[in-house]
Short mmCIF file of C-alpha atoms in Angstrom, two decimals:
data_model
loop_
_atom_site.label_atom_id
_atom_site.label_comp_id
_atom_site.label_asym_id
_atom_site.label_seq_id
_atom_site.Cartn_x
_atom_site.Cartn_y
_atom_site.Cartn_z
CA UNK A 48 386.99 -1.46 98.39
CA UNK A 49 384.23 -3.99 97.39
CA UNK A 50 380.70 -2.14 96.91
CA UNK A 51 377.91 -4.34 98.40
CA UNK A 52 374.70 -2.72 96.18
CA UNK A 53 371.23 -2.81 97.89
CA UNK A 54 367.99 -1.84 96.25
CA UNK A 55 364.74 -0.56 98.28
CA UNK A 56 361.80 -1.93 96.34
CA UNK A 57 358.42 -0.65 96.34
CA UNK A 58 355.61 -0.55 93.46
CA UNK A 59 356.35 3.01 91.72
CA UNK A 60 359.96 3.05 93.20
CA UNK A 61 359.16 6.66 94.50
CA UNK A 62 357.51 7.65 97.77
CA UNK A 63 358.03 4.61 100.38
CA UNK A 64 361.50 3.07 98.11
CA UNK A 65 362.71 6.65 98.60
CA UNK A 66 361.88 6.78 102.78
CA UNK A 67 363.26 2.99 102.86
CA UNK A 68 366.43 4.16 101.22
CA UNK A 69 367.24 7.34 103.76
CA UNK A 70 366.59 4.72 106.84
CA UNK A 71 368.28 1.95 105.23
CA UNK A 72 371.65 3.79 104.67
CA UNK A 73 370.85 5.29 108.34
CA UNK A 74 370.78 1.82 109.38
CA UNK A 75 374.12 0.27 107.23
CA UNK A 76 376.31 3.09 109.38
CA UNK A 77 375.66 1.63 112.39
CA UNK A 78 377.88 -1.54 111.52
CA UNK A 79 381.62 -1.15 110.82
CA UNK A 80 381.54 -3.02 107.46
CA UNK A 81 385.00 -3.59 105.76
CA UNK A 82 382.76 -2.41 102.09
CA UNK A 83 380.70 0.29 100.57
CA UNK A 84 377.23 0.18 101.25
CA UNK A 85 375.21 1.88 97.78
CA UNK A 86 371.50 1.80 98.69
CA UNK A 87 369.07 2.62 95.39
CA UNK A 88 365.34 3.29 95.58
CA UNK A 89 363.56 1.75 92.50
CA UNK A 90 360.05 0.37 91.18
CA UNK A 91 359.47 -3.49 91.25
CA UNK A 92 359.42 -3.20 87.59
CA UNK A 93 362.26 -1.96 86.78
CA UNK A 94 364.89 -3.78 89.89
CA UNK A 95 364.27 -6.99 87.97
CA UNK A 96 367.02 -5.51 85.31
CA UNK A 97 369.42 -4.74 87.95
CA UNK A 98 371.96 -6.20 89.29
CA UNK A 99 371.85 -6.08 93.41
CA UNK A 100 373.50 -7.88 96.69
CA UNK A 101 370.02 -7.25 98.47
CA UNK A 102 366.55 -6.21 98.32
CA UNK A 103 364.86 -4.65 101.27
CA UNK A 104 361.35 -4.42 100.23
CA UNK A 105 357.45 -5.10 102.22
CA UNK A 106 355.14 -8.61 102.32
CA UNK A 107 353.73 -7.57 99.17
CA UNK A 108 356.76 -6.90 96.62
CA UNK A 109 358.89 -10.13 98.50
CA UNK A 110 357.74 -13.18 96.44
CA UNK A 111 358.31 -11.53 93.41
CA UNK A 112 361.79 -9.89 93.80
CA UNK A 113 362.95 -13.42 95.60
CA UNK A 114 362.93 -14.41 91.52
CA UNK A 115 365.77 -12.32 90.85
CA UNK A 116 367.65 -11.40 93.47
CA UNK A 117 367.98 -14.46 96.43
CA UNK A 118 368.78 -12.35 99.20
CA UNK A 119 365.42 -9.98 100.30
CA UNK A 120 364.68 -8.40 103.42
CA UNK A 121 360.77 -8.42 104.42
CA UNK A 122 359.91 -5.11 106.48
CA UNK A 123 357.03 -4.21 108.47
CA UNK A 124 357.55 -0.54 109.07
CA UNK A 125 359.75 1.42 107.08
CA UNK A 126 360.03 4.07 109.62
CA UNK A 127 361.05 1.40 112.54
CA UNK A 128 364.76 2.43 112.88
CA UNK A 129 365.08 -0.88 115.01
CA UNK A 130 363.53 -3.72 113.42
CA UNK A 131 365.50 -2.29 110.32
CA UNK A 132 369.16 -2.37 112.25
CA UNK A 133 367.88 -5.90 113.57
CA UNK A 134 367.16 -7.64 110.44
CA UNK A 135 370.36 -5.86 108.78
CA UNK A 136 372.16 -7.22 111.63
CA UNK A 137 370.40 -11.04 111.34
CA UNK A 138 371.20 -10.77 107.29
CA UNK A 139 374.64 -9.74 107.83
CA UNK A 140 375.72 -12.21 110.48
CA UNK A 141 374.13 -14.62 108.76
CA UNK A 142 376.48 -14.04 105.37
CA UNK A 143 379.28 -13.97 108.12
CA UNK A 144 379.65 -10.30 106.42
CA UNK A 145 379.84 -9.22 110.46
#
């Protein structure tokens, strides 16, 4: 089974990454995807030497991880389980991953 690898980005890769990852792999289980879903919280700083599928990350960290990785999510509120499953679902259907 193919692992699709997603990174949550924030500037110390601690505190918000770490919330962002627990609602982001919330979020991936409410789609029957035919891969593994690996979410990693990490620091700005140190997702530019990894290899990722996606970055879900805020306004401020987007322009910047957009250099390495093509595919970035922009979210307003970390803890807004909806607007997270809605631009999941928008980035997925729009791979044709869904």
């Amino acid at each position: 089974m193919k692992e699709f690898k997603v990174l949550t980005v924030c500037g110390a890769g601690v505190g918000t990454s770490t919330l962002l990852r627990m609602n982001i792999n919330d979020a991936f289980k409410s789609f029957q995807l035919p891969f593994r879903v690996k979410v990693e919280n990490t620091s700005l700083s140190r997702a530019k030497g990894t290899s990722c599928d996606l970055i879900v990350t805020f306004e401020s960290f987007a322009a910047e991880a957009h250099k390495f990785c093509p595919d970035v999510i922009v979210i307003q509120n970390l803890m807004d389980k909806k607007e997270l499953i809605a631009k999941i679902q928008d980035y997925l259907t729009g791979k044709n991953l869904i």
